[in-house]
Amino acid sequence: MTKITALKDGPYSVEGPITITDGSGQTKEVKAGQSVRLCRCGASKTKPFCDGSHKVVGFKSDK
């Protein structure tokens, strides 16, 4: 089962299985037991994936 968790002051953690397609149409397969982090702050240079920019820009989550 796919699980999405919003990490405090950070990205979304997405646990597979899931297929993620970016804005240019490239896909990434995340298998069961694997996980990826998706940008939530908007500052990542590797969108939709997190590159740690939330730490630099001081992103704070609502909860």
Short mmCIF file of N, CA and C in Angstrom, two decimals, residues 4-61:
data_model
loop_
_atom_site.label_atom_id
_atom_site.label_comp_id
_atom_site.label_asym_id
_atom_site.label_seq_id
_atom_site.Cartn_x
_atom_site.Cartn_y
_atom_site.Cartn_z
N ILE A 4 1.83 8.22 2.21
CA ILE A 4 2.39 9.56 2.09
C ILE A 4 2.35 10.21 3.47
N THR A 5 3.52 10.70 3.92
CA THR A 5 3.64 11.35 5.21
C THR A 5 4.26 12.72 5.03
N ALA A 6 3.64 13.76 5.58
CA ALA A 6 4.23 15.10 5.56
C ALA A 6 5.18 15.20 6.74
N LEU A 7 6.47 15.37 6.46
CA LEU A 7 7.47 15.46 7.51
C LEU A 7 7.51 16.88 8.07
N LYS A 8 7.67 17.01 9.37
CA LYS A 8 7.67 18.33 10.02
C LYS A 8 8.74 19.22 9.41
N ASP A 9 8.32 20.38 8.94
CA ASP A 9 9.21 21.39 8.34
C ASP A 9 10.06 20.82 7.19
N GLY A 10 9.52 19.82 6.50
CA GLY A 10 10.27 19.20 5.42
C GLY A 10 9.38 18.66 4.32
N PRO A 11 9.90 17.70 3.57
CA PRO A 11 9.20 17.19 2.40
C PRO A 11 8.11 16.18 2.76
N TYR A 12 7.44 15.70 1.70
CA TYR A 12 6.56 14.55 1.82
C TYR A 12 7.42 13.31 1.66
N SER A 13 7.22 12.33 2.51
CA SER A 13 7.85 11.03 2.35
C SER A 13 6.81 10.12 1.72
N VAL A 14 7.16 9.54 0.56
CA VAL A 14 6.23 8.69 -0.18
C VAL A 14 6.80 7.28 -0.25
N GLU A 15 6.06 6.32 0.30
CA GLU A 15 6.48 4.92 0.28
C GLU A 15 5.69 4.19 -0.79
N GLY A 16 6.42 3.43 -1.63
CA GLY A 16 5.81 2.73 -2.74
C GLY A 16 5.01 1.52 -2.31
N PRO A 17 4.34 0.93 -3.28
CA PRO A 17 4.54 1.11 -4.72
C PRO A 17 3.74 2.29 -5.29
N ILE A 18 4.43 3.04 -6.17
CA ILE A 18 3.80 4.17 -6.84
C ILE A 18 4.65 4.56 -8.04
N THR A 19 4.01 5.13 -9.05
CA THR A 19 4.72 5.71 -10.19
C THR A 19 4.56 7.21 -10.10
N ILE A 20 5.68 7.94 -10.14
CA ILE A 20 5.66 9.40 -10.07
C ILE A 20 6.08 9.94 -11.42
N THR A 21 5.28 10.85 -11.98
CA THR A 21 5.58 11.47 -13.27
C THR A 21 5.80 12.95 -13.05
N ASP A 22 6.97 13.47 -13.55
CA ASP A 22 7.25 14.89 -13.37
C ASP A 22 6.65 15.71 -14.50
N GLY A 23 6.83 17.02 -14.46
CA GLY A 23 6.23 17.93 -15.43
C GLY A 23 6.68 17.72 -16.85
N SER A 24 7.85 17.09 -17.04
CA SER A 24 8.34 16.84 -18.40
C SER A 24 7.95 15.45 -18.90
N GLY A 25 7.19 14.71 -18.08
CA GLY A 25 6.72 13.39 -18.50
C GLY A 25 7.63 12.24 -18.10
N GLN A 26 8.75 12.52 -17.44
CA GLN A 26 9.64 11.45 -16.99
C GLN A 26 9.02 10.76 -15.78
N THR A 27 9.15 9.44 -15.74
CA THR A 27 8.55 8.69 -14.64
C THR A 27 9.62 8.06 -13.76
N LYS A 28 9.25 7.85 -12.51
CA LYS A 28 10.09 7.14 -11.55
C LYS A 28 9.21 6.12 -10.87
N GLU A 29 9.64 4.88 -10.95
CA GLU A 29 8.93 3.79 -10.28
C GLU A 29 9.49 3.64 -8.87
N VAL A 30 8.61 3.69 -7.89
CA VAL A 30 9.00 3.47 -6.51
C VAL A 30 8.37 2.14 -6.10
N LYS A 31 9.20 1.15 -5.86
CA LYS A 31 8.71 -0.19 -5.55
C LYS A 31 8.29 -0.30 -4.09
N ALA A 32 7.53 -1.33 -3.79
CA ALA A 32 7.13 -1.60 -2.41
C ALA A 32 8.39 -1.71 -1.56
N GLY A 33 8.38 -1.07 -0.40
CA GLY A 33 9.54 -1.10 0.48
C GLY A 33 10.53 0.02 0.23
N GLN A 34 10.37 0.75 -0.89
CA GLN A 34 11.23 1.89 -1.19
C GLN A 34 10.47 3.18 -0.89
N SER A 35 11.23 4.27 -0.73
CA SER A 35 10.58 5.56 -0.50
C SER A 35 11.36 6.67 -1.19
N VAL A 36 10.68 7.77 -1.45
CA VAL A 36 11.29 8.98 -2.00
C VAL A 36 10.74 10.16 -1.21
N ARG A 37 11.42 11.28 -1.33
CA ARG A 37 10.98 12.51 -0.67
C ARG A 37 10.58 13.51 -1.75
N LEU A 38 9.39 14.07 -1.63
CA LEU A 38 8.89 15.05 -2.60
C LEU A 38 8.91 16.44 -1.99
N CYS A 39 9.34 17.41 -2.79
CA CYS A 39 9.46 18.80 -2.34
C CYS A 39 8.10 19.35 -1.92
N ARG A 40 8.12 20.07 -0.81
CA ARG A 40 6.92 20.72 -0.31
C ARG A 40 7.14 22.22 -0.13
N CYS A 41 8.41 22.65 -0.20
CA CYS A 41 8.71 24.07 0.04
C CYS A 41 8.74 24.89 -1.24
N GLY A 42 8.86 24.23 -2.39
CA GLY A 42 8.90 24.94 -3.67
C GLY A 42 10.27 25.39 -4.11
N ALA A 43 11.31 25.17 -3.30
CA ALA A 43 12.65 25.68 -3.62
C ALA A 43 13.59 24.63 -4.21
N SER A 44 13.18 23.37 -4.27
CA SER A 44 14.06 22.32 -4.79
C SER A 44 14.44 22.56 -6.24
N LYS A 45 15.69 22.27 -6.56
CA LYS A 45 16.16 22.36 -7.94
C LYS A 45 15.97 21.03 -8.66
N THR A 46 15.46 20.02 -7.95
CA THR A 46 15.25 18.70 -8.53
C THR A 46 13.78 18.28 -8.44
N LYS A 47 12.87 19.26 -8.55
CA LYS A 47 11.43 18.99 -8.44
C LYS A 47 11.02 17.88 -9.40
N PRO A 48 10.15 17.01 -9.00
CA PRO A 48 9.33 17.08 -7.79
C PRO A 48 10.04 16.54 -6.54
N PHE A 49 11.30 16.14 -6.67
CA PHE A 49 12.00 15.52 -5.56
C PHE A 49 12.67 16.56 -4.66
N CYS A 50 12.80 16.22 -3.41
CA CYS A 50 13.42 17.10 -2.42
C CYS A 50 14.94 17.06 -2.58
N ASP A 51 15.57 18.24 -2.51
CA ASP A 51 17.03 18.31 -2.51
C ASP A 51 17.57 18.93 -1.23
N GLY A 52 16.72 19.08 -0.22
CA GLY A 52 17.13 19.64 1.06
C GLY A 52 17.02 21.15 1.15
N SER A 53 16.52 21.79 0.10
CA SER A 53 16.42 23.25 0.08
C SER A 53 15.53 23.80 1.20
N HIS A 54 14.61 23.00 1.71
CA HIS A 54 13.73 23.47 2.78
C HIS A 54 14.53 23.93 4.00
N LYS A 55 15.69 23.33 4.23
CA LYS A 55 16.54 23.72 5.36
C LYS A 55 17.15 25.10 5.12
N VAL A 56 17.53 25.38 3.86
CA VAL A 56 18.17 26.65 3.51
C VAL A 56 17.17 27.80 3.54
N VAL A 57 15.96 27.55 3.03
CA VAL A 57 14.96 28.63 2.95
C VAL A 57 14.14 28.79 4.23
N GLY A 58 14.36 27.90 5.20
CA GLY A 58 13.64 28.01 6.47
C GLY A 58 12.18 27.63 6.39
N PHE A 59 11.85 26.66 5.54
CA PHE A 59 10.46 26.23 5.39
C PHE A 59 9.90 25.74 6.72
N LYS A 60 8.71 26.19 7.05
CA LYS A 60 8.01 25.76 8.25
C LYS A 60 6.64 25.24 7.85
N SER A 61 6.31 24.03 8.31
CA SER A 61 5.00 23.46 8.02
C SER A 61 3.97 24.05 8.97
#
